[in-house]
């Protein structure tokens, strides 16, 4: 059963005497194992009801487990937002986003003359899907579609070293958080609007410098939204 499987997995990390443990402690160890092995990566939203169902317990011990993990700094909790796996390192996230803004902006400007009509149509379709996500918002799905959208725009970049730098930054971000939009869901709507602005620039063949600046500003706006959120959370 689900609870038996959960208990066995928890034991793989550390021997646990389930009979001597409270349900909250079992939940605590189970969640902590998944944070440690990356199953629940930074930014992952911990939906208490879903976790309780998987563990085969009520929400009460799961809530207590989350409080214990919050006290250890592994989880953050905010009213009206919920619980998320804590970011690994906000300064590393900031540095990665700043670097990505530079290299992706340049990659997009180099790729712009090589974008086909089909590629632009694909980017517009993806942005339409992103817009459709806003009503019933799922941060992970939005982030995946967002990555696909950006990939279409920088993929034709003829400079392989620039492309490598862009991909390295994206890979580093995926290791730092599941989704920035989990923390600042209000940013998603602005992001879709900024995508439209970038697409309009590409469609009318705007100068490379203008495209580069628009993509860079778009990326930095997401970073600024996150930093503002973090500043407000600590005051």
mmCIF file of C-alpha atoms in Angstrom, residues 92-224:
data_model
loop_
_atom_site.group_PDB
_atom_site.id
_atom_site.type_symbol
_atom_site.label_atom_id
_atom_site.label_comp_id
_atom_site.label_asym_id
_atom_site.label_seq_id
_atom_site.Cartn_x
_atom_site.Cartn_y
_atom_site.Cartn_z
ATOM 1 C CA UNK A 92 23.255 32.060 -6.894
ATOM 2 C CA UNK A 93 19.814 32.339 -8.450
ATOM 3 C CA UNK A 94 20.291 36.090 -8.888
ATOM 4 C CA UNK A 95 23.709 35.668 -10.491
ATOM 5 C CA UNK A 96 22.426 32.977 -12.843
ATOM 6 C CA UNK A 97 19.451 35.080 -13.920
ATOM 7 C CA UNK A 98 21.672 38.102 -14.553
ATOM 8 C CA UNK A 99 23.995 35.990 -16.681
ATOM 9 C CA UNK A 100 21.090 34.403 -18.536
ATOM 10 C CA UNK A 101 19.669 37.844 -19.300
ATOM 11 C CA UNK A 102 22.935 38.785 -20.997
ATOM 12 C CA UNK A 103 23.589 35.624 -22.977
ATOM 13 C CA UNK A 104 20.010 34.805 -23.934
ATOM 14 C CA UNK A 105 19.376 38.361 -25.063
ATOM 15 C CA UNK A 106 22.428 38.175 -27.326
ATOM 16 C CA UNK A 107 21.525 34.678 -28.556
ATOM 17 C CA UNK A 108 18.020 35.846 -29.473
ATOM 18 C CA UNK A 109 19.388 38.834 -31.382
ATOM 19 C CA UNK A 110 21.723 36.559 -33.381
ATOM 20 C CA UNK A 111 18.938 34.047 -33.985
ATOM 21 C CA UNK A 112 16.348 36.622 -35.092
ATOM 22 C CA UNK A 113 17.354 36.824 -38.802
ATOM 23 C CA UNK A 114 17.304 33.020 -38.993
ATOM 24 C CA UNK A 115 13.860 32.501 -37.442
ATOM 25 C CA UNK A 116 11.468 30.960 -39.934
ATOM 26 C CA UNK A 117 7.797 31.818 -40.245
ATOM 27 C CA UNK A 118 7.027 28.374 -38.819
ATOM 28 C CA UNK A 119 9.222 29.050 -35.775
ATOM 29 C CA UNK A 120 7.478 32.356 -35.106
ATOM 30 C CA UNK A 121 4.103 30.644 -35.455
ATOM 31 C CA UNK A 122 5.234 27.989 -32.972
ATOM 32 C CA UNK A 123 6.346 30.675 -30.517
ATOM 33 C CA UNK A 124 2.976 32.416 -30.808
ATOM 34 C CA UNK A 125 1.157 29.126 -30.255
ATOM 35 C CA UNK A 126 3.212 28.472 -27.124
ATOM 36 C CA UNK A 127 2.516 31.949 -25.807
ATOM 37 C CA UNK A 128 -1.188 31.399 -26.404
ATOM 38 C CA UNK A 129 -0.915 28.234 -24.290
ATOM 39 C CA UNK A 130 0.861 30.236 -21.605
ATOM 40 C CA UNK A 131 -1.993 32.738 -21.646
ATOM 41 C CA UNK A 132 -4.508 29.894 -21.298
ATOM 42 C CA UNK A 133 -2.621 28.703 -18.191
ATOM 43 C CA UNK A 134 -3.278 31.957 -16.357
ATOM 44 C CA UNK A 135 -6.838 31.084 -15.409
ATOM 45 C CA UNK A 136 -6.078 27.764 -13.708
ATOM 46 C CA UNK A 137 -2.470 28.470 -12.838
ATOM 47 C CA UNK A 138 -0.004 25.593 -12.548
ATOM 48 C CA UNK A 139 3.533 26.958 -12.020
ATOM 49 C CA UNK A 140 5.340 23.820 -13.208
ATOM 50 C CA UNK A 141 3.373 23.625 -16.472
ATOM 51 C CA UNK A 142 3.760 27.348 -17.044
ATOM 52 C CA UNK A 143 7.531 27.081 -16.517
ATOM 53 C CA UNK A 144 7.830 24.159 -18.952
ATOM 54 C CA UNK A 145 5.916 26.036 -21.646
ATOM 55 C CA UNK A 146 7.932 29.165 -20.912
ATOM 56 C CA UNK A 147 11.152 27.227 -21.505
ATOM 57 C CA UNK A 148 9.784 25.877 -24.790
ATOM 58 C CA UNK A 149 8.832 29.400 -25.885
ATOM 59 C CA UNK A 150 12.290 30.808 -25.209
ATOM 60 C CA UNK A 151 13.982 27.803 -26.801
ATOM 61 C CA UNK A 152 12.221 28.483 -30.091
ATOM 62 C CA UNK A 153 13.613 32.017 -30.117
ATOM 63 C CA UNK A 154 17.257 31.300 -29.313
ATOM 64 C CA UNK A 155 17.628 27.849 -30.946
ATOM 65 C CA UNK A 156 18.699 29.153 -34.408
ATOM 66 C CA UNK A 157 21.562 31.151 -32.861
ATOM 67 C CA UNK A 158 24.559 30.468 -35.162
ATOM 68 C CA UNK A 159 27.152 30.819 -32.389
ATOM 69 C CA UNK A 160 27.479 27.427 -30.639
ATOM 70 C CA UNK A 161 29.430 28.864 -27.712
ATOM 71 C CA UNK A 162 26.715 31.395 -26.957
ATOM 72 C CA UNK A 163 24.105 28.644 -27.199
ATOM 73 C CA UNK A 164 26.143 26.523 -24.786
ATOM 74 C CA UNK A 165 26.217 29.374 -22.269
ATOM 75 C CA UNK A 166 22.449 29.829 -22.540
ATOM 76 C CA UNK A 167 21.837 26.120 -21.999
ATOM 77 C CA UNK A 168 24.215 26.036 -19.037
ATOM 78 C CA UNK A 169 22.273 28.847 -17.377
ATOM 79 C CA UNK A 170 18.929 27.115 -17.983
ATOM 80 C CA UNK A 171 20.310 23.882 -16.537
ATOM 81 C CA UNK A 172 21.631 25.706 -13.481
ATOM 82 C CA UNK A 173 18.259 27.371 -12.938
ATOM 83 C CA UNK A 174 16.458 24.027 -13.046
ATOM 84 C CA UNK A 175 18.704 22.864 -10.229
ATOM 85 C CA UNK A 176 18.011 25.953 -8.149
ATOM 86 C CA UNK A 177 14.254 26.006 -8.305
ATOM 87 C CA UNK A 178 11.281 24.257 -9.869
ATOM 88 C CA UNK A 179 9.581 27.489 -10.846
ATOM 89 C CA UNK A 180 10.061 31.144 -10.027
ATOM 90 C CA UNK A 181 6.352 31.497 -10.808
ATOM 91 C CA UNK A 182 5.586 29.357 -7.744
ATOM 92 C CA UNK A 183 6.894 32.213 -5.631
ATOM 93 C CA UNK A 184 5.562 35.128 -7.684
ATOM 94 C CA UNK A 185 2.543 33.837 -9.662
ATOM 95 C CA UNK A 186 1.509 37.423 -10.485
ATOM 96 C CA UNK A 187 4.610 37.697 -12.646
ATOM 97 C CA UNK A 188 3.197 35.156 -15.119
ATOM 98 C CA UNK A 189 0.651 37.523 -16.675
ATOM 99 C CA UNK A 190 3.287 40.214 -17.196
ATOM 100 C CA UNK A 191 5.600 37.625 -18.706
ATOM 101 C CA UNK A 192 3.029 36.640 -21.342
ATOM 102 C CA UNK A 193 2.542 40.303 -22.282
ATOM 103 C CA UNK A 194 6.312 40.788 -22.605
ATOM 104 C CA UNK A 195 6.478 37.717 -24.848
ATOM 105 C CA UNK A 196 3.977 39.418 -27.159
ATOM 106 C CA UNK A 197 6.184 42.508 -27.309
ATOM 107 C CA UNK A 198 9.219 40.376 -28.213
ATOM 108 C CA UNK A 199 7.233 38.519 -30.877
ATOM 109 C CA UNK A 200 6.071 41.799 -32.396
ATOM 110 C CA UNK A 201 9.688 42.987 -32.594
ATOM 111 C CA UNK A 202 10.727 39.773 -34.328
ATOM 112 C CA UNK A 203 7.791 39.863 -36.730
ATOM 113 C CA UNK A 204 8.572 43.381 -37.948
ATOM 114 C CA UNK A 205 12.290 42.702 -38.187
ATOM 115 C CA UNK A 206 13.392 45.131 -35.485
ATOM 116 C CA UNK A 207 17.116 45.900 -35.122
ATOM 117 C CA UNK A 208 19.191 43.273 -33.312
ATOM 118 C CA UNK A 209 20.030 45.649 -30.460
ATOM 119 C CA UNK A 210 16.328 46.299 -29.816
ATOM 120 C CA UNK A 211 15.548 42.579 -29.703
ATOM 121 C CA UNK A 212 18.497 41.914 -27.412
ATOM 122 C CA UNK A 213 17.411 44.649 -25.015
ATOM 123 C CA UNK A 214 13.792 43.427 -24.941
ATOM 124 C CA UNK A 215 14.779 39.839 -24.125
ATOM 125 C CA UNK A 216 17.274 41.007 -21.511
ATOM 126 C CA UNK A 217 14.729 43.330 -19.869
ATOM 127 C CA UNK A 218 12.173 40.514 -19.858
ATOM 128 C CA UNK A 219 14.520 38.178 -18.017
ATOM 129 C CA UNK A 220 15.605 40.851 -15.528
ATOM 130 C CA UNK A 221 11.962 41.739 -14.819
ATOM 131 C CA UNK A 222 11.373 38.175 -13.586
ATOM 132 C CA UNK A 223 14.427 38.465 -11.352
ATOM 133 C CA UNK A 224 13.255 41.833 -10.015
#
